């Protein structure tokens, strides 16, 4: 089937997706509580539907869009829950003061930070910018996405790439 014929075959599906986009986004937003993330999830669902080989095989595009978007939201929530297991809780200030590092430990930490900064400079510019905003400036993914005009998914991809690079390079050193 040629490109034009495939586009004509998919046109009813796209019209159906466009008609229900807002309601599905609202549904997903209630599940994930973040409007930007909900929009990203619904866009991913639409892309998955658009990539399907035979759009005519979908009997109820609206229900199918809800199902795909719902499954993507569940997958995201599962990843977030798994990620949260490894997050460190904040320590009260009085406990933190008791754990001040020795001078030797502080000097070693400074050397490690200097090394990390050198490794971060090896990252591609956009990846480095995202990594620095998250790890050094403490911005969350949504703030970074808004500041740089990219999707939250792209922020996560840059962070993942930066972390993998830094981890691999730090592994080259005996730290």
mmCIF file of C-alpha atoms in Angstrom:
data_model
loop_
_atom_site.group_PDB
_atom_site.id
_atom_site.type_symbol
_atom_site.label_atom_id
_atom_site.label_comp_id
_atom_site.label_asym_id
_atom_site.label_seq_id
_atom_site.Cartn_x
_atom_site.Cartn_y
_atom_site.Cartn_z
ATOM 1 C CA UNK A 1 0.000 0.000 0.000
ATOM 2 C CA UNK A 2 1.415 3.418 -0.975
ATOM 3 C CA UNK A 3 1.897 6.307 1.441
ATOM 4 C CA UNK A 4 -1.218 8.108 0.150
ATOM 5 C CA UNK A 5 -3.384 5.009 0.489
ATOM 6 C CA UNK A 6 -2.077 4.415 4.027
ATOM 7 C CA UNK A 7 -2.861 8.029 4.937
ATOM 8 C CA UNK A 8 -6.410 7.702 3.552
ATOM 9 C CA UNK A 9 -6.914 4.449 5.474
ATOM 10 C CA UNK A 10 -5.695 6.081 8.709
ATOM 11 C CA UNK A 11 -7.658 9.332 8.284
ATOM 12 C CA UNK A 12 -10.792 8.114 10.151
ATOM 13 C CA UNK A 13 -8.609 6.911 13.013
ATOM 14 C CA UNK A 14 -6.852 10.276 13.268
ATOM 15 C CA UNK A 15 -10.176 12.115 13.177
ATOM 16 C CA UNK A 16 -11.434 9.895 15.990
ATOM 17 C CA UNK A 17 -8.259 10.455 18.030
ATOM 18 C CA UNK A 18 -8.501 14.230 17.579
ATOM 19 C CA UNK A 19 -12.168 14.203 18.625
ATOM 20 C CA UNK A 20 -11.380 12.462 21.920
ATOM 21 C CA UNK A 21 -7.927 13.843 22.657
ATOM 22 C CA UNK A 22 -9.049 16.367 25.307
ATOM 23 C CA UNK A 23 -11.273 13.941 27.211
ATOM 24 C CA UNK A 24 -8.611 11.224 27.261
ATOM 25 C CA UNK A 25 -6.019 13.772 28.413
ATOM 26 C CA UNK A 26 -8.323 14.847 31.270
ATOM 27 C CA UNK A 27 -8.819 11.194 32.218
ATOM 28 C CA UNK A 28 -5.066 10.544 32.309
ATOM 29 C CA UNK A 29 -4.416 13.830 34.160
ATOM 30 C CA UNK A 30 -6.636 12.580 37.007
ATOM 31 C CA UNK A 31 -4.479 9.470 37.221
ATOM 32 C CA UNK A 32 -1.029 11.080 37.054
ATOM 33 C CA UNK A 33 -1.926 14.565 38.472
ATOM 34 C CA UNK A 34 0.474 16.380 36.144
ATOM 35 C CA UNK A 35 -1.024 18.091 33.058
ATOM 36 C CA UNK A 36 2.236 18.001 31.081
ATOM 37 C CA UNK A 37 2.804 14.333 31.843
ATOM 38 C CA UNK A 38 -0.802 13.509 30.930
ATOM 39 C CA UNK A 39 -0.377 15.262 27.583
ATOM 40 C CA UNK A 40 2.880 13.361 26.954
ATOM 41 C CA UNK A 41 1.224 10.032 27.761
ATOM 42 C CA UNK A 42 -1.738 10.691 25.458
ATOM 43 C CA UNK A 43 0.613 11.810 22.678
ATOM 44 C CA UNK A 44 2.592 8.584 23.118
ATOM 45 C CA UNK A 45 -0.663 6.621 22.944
ATOM 46 C CA UNK A 46 -1.670 8.433 19.743
ATOM 47 C CA UNK A 47 1.734 7.726 18.221
ATOM 48 C CA UNK A 48 1.415 4.049 19.054
ATOM 49 C CA UNK A 49 -1.984 3.938 17.427
ATOM 50 C CA UNK A 50 -0.703 5.823 14.395
ATOM 51 C CA UNK A 51 2.145 3.323 13.969
ATOM 52 C CA UNK A 52 -0.234 0.376 13.871
ATOM 53 C CA UNK A 53 -0.155 -1.373 10.547
ATOM 54 C CA UNK A 54 -3.915 -1.756 10.006
ATOM 55 C CA UNK A 55 -5.948 1.117 11.555
ATOM 56 C CA UNK A 56 -9.173 -0.305 10.114
ATOM 57 C CA UNK A 57 -8.779 -3.292 12.470
ATOM 58 C CA UNK A 58 -9.568 -1.027 15.445
ATOM 59 C CA UNK A 59 -13.319 -1.318 15.982
ATOM 60 C CA UNK A 60 -13.589 1.381 18.670
ATOM 61 C CA UNK A 61 -10.709 3.890 18.410
ATOM 62 C CA UNK A 62 -11.917 5.868 21.440
ATOM 63 C CA UNK A 63 -11.899 2.814 23.720
ATOM 64 C CA UNK A 64 -8.602 1.695 22.274
ATOM 65 C CA UNK A 65 -7.064 5.132 22.929
ATOM 66 C CA UNK A 66 -8.315 5.027 26.525
ATOM 67 C CA UNK A 67 -6.857 1.544 26.969
ATOM 68 C CA UNK A 68 -3.438 2.384 25.495
ATOM 69 C CA UNK A 69 -3.179 5.704 27.367
ATOM 70 C CA UNK A 70 -4.329 4.054 30.605
ATOM 71 C CA UNK A 71 -1.730 1.320 30.246
ATOM 72 C CA UNK A 72 0.990 3.901 29.584
ATOM 73 C CA UNK A 73 -0.106 5.835 32.687
ATOM 74 C CA UNK A 74 0.022 2.654 34.777
ATOM 75 C CA UNK A 75 3.504 1.886 33.425
ATOM 76 C CA UNK A 76 4.631 5.407 34.333
ATOM 77 C CA UNK A 77 3.193 5.168 37.855
ATOM 78 C CA UNK A 78 4.902 1.795 38.368
ATOM 79 C CA UNK A 79 8.244 3.254 37.271
ATOM 80 C CA UNK A 80 7.761 6.198 39.638
ATOM 81 C CA UNK A 81 6.931 3.863 42.528
ATOM 82 C CA UNK A 82 10.007 1.751 41.806
ATOM 83 C CA UNK A 83 12.135 4.896 41.571
ATOM 84 C CA UNK A 84 10.721 6.184 44.879
ATOM 85 C CA UNK A 85 11.948 3.046 46.666
ATOM 86 C CA UNK A 86 15.503 4.178 46.047
ATOM 87 C CA UNK A 87 15.053 7.817 47.011
ATOM 88 C CA UNK A 88 16.651 8.918 50.273
ATOM 89 C CA UNK A 89 14.457 10.631 52.849
ATOM 90 C CA UNK A 90 15.567 14.023 54.135
ATOM 91 C CA UNK A 91 17.472 13.994 57.423
ATOM 92 C CA UNK A 92 16.498 16.494 60.152
ATOM 93 C CA UNK A 93 19.003 19.357 60.547
ATOM 94 C CA UNK A 94 20.067 18.363 64.087
ATOM 95 C CA UNK A 95 21.036 14.874 62.889
ATOM 96 C CA UNK A 96 22.873 16.323 59.916
ATOM 97 C CA UNK A 97 25.099 18.496 62.126
ATOM 98 C CA UNK A 98 26.273 15.421 64.035
ATOM 99 C CA UNK A 99 27.530 13.845 60.833
ATOM 100 C CA UNK A 100 29.969 16.493 59.646
ATOM 101 C CA UNK A 101 32.781 14.993 57.595
ATOM 102 C CA UNK A 102 36.403 15.087 58.664
ATOM 103 C CA UNK A 103 38.818 17.393 56.851
ATOM 104 C CA UNK A 104 40.204 14.459 54.855
ATOM 105 C CA UNK A 105 36.733 13.359 53.826
ATOM 106 C CA UNK A 106 35.819 16.914 52.814
ATOM 107 C CA UNK A 107 38.961 17.242 50.665
ATOM 108 C CA UNK A 108 38.277 13.889 49.026
ATOM 109 C CA UNK A 109 34.703 14.956 48.303
ATOM 110 C CA UNK A 110 35.926 18.189 46.692
ATOM 111 C CA UNK A 111 38.248 16.200 44.450
ATOM 112 C CA UNK A 112 35.377 13.910 43.499
ATOM 113 C CA UNK A 113 33.138 16.881 42.679
ATOM 114 C CA UNK A 114 35.895 18.406 40.543
ATOM 115 C CA UNK A 115 36.263 15.085 38.711
ATOM 116 C CA UNK A 116 32.502 14.841 38.241
ATOM 117 C CA UNK A 117 32.400 18.366 36.812
ATOM 118 C CA UNK A 118 35.102 17.403 34.303
ATOM 119 C CA UNK A 119 33.108 14.323 33.305
ATOM 120 C CA UNK A 120 29.891 16.358 32.988
ATOM 121 C CA UNK A 121 31.699 18.718 30.592
ATOM 122 C CA UNK A 122 32.132 15.729 28.242
ATOM 123 C CA UNK A 123 28.339 15.468 27.762
ATOM 124 C CA UNK A 124 26.651 16.912 24.671
ATOM 125 C CA UNK A 125 25.513 20.512 25.312
ATOM 126 C CA UNK A 126 21.755 19.903 25.793
ATOM 127 C CA UNK A 127 22.350 16.784 27.873
ATOM 128 C CA UNK A 128 24.874 18.674 30.010
ATOM 129 C CA UNK A 129 22.442 21.560 30.494
ATOM 130 C CA UNK A 130 19.631 19.234 31.611
ATOM 131 C CA UNK A 131 21.976 17.302 33.886
ATOM 132 C CA UNK A 132 23.341 20.463 35.520
ATOM 133 C CA UNK A 133 19.860 21.933 36.054
ATOM 134 C CA UNK A 134 18.719 18.736 37.757
ATOM 135 C CA UNK A 135 21.762 17.647 39.729
ATOM 136 C CA UNK A 136 23.382 20.962 40.584
ATOM 137 C CA UNK A 137 20.505 23.473 40.515
ATOM 138 C CA UNK A 138 17.941 21.032 41.942
ATOM 139 C CA UNK A 139 15.169 21.708 39.427
ATOM 140 C CA UNK A 140 12.624 18.953 38.867
ATOM 141 C CA UNK A 141 11.903 17.480 35.439
ATOM 142 C CA UNK A 142 8.803 19.606 34.835
ATOM 143 C CA UNK A 143 10.690 22.832 35.620
ATOM 144 C CA UNK A 144 13.552 21.825 33.326
ATOM 145 C CA UNK A 145 11.145 20.911 30.524
ATOM 146 C CA UNK A 146 9.382 24.270 30.832
ATOM 147 C CA UNK A 147 12.630 26.238 31.004
ATOM 148 C CA UNK A 148 14.185 24.521 27.976
ATOM 149 C CA UNK A 149 11.005 24.109 25.945
ATOM 150 C CA UNK A 150 11.296 20.319 25.682
ATOM 151 C CA UNK A 151 9.060 17.476 26.846
ATOM 152 C CA UNK A 152 9.454 15.863 30.230
ATOM 153 C CA UNK A 153 10.215 12.585 28.464
ATOM 154 C CA UNK A 154 13.119 14.259 26.666
ATOM 155 C CA UNK A 155 14.366 15.614 30.005
ATOM 156 C CA UNK A 156 14.298 12.088 31.414
ATOM 157 C CA UNK A 157 16.165 10.744 28.360
ATOM 158 C CA UNK A 158 18.880 13.397 28.765
ATOM 159 C CA UNK A 159 19.154 12.660 32.500
ATOM 160 C CA UNK A 160 19.394 8.930 31.860
ATOM 161 C CA UNK A 161 22.114 9.461 29.236
ATOM 162 C CA UNK A 162 24.014 11.807 31.545
ATOM 163 C CA UNK A 163 23.824 9.410 34.473
ATOM 164 C CA UNK A 164 24.957 6.470 32.354
ATOM 165 C CA UNK A 165 27.894 8.466 31.006
ATOM 166 C CA UNK A 166 28.944 9.754 34.435
ATOM 167 C CA UNK A 167 28.584 6.326 36.035
ATOM 168 C CA UNK A 168 30.665 4.707 33.314
ATOM 169 C CA UNK A 169 33.369 7.374 33.486
ATOM 170 C CA UNK A 170 33.476 7.360 37.302
ATOM 171 C CA UNK A 171 33.903 3.595 37.100
ATOM 172 C CA UNK A 172 37.201 4.254 35.314
ATOM 173 C CA UNK A 173 38.477 5.838 38.551
ATOM 174 C CA UNK A 174 38.955 4.201 41.910
ATOM 175 C CA UNK A 175 36.516 6.279 43.927
#
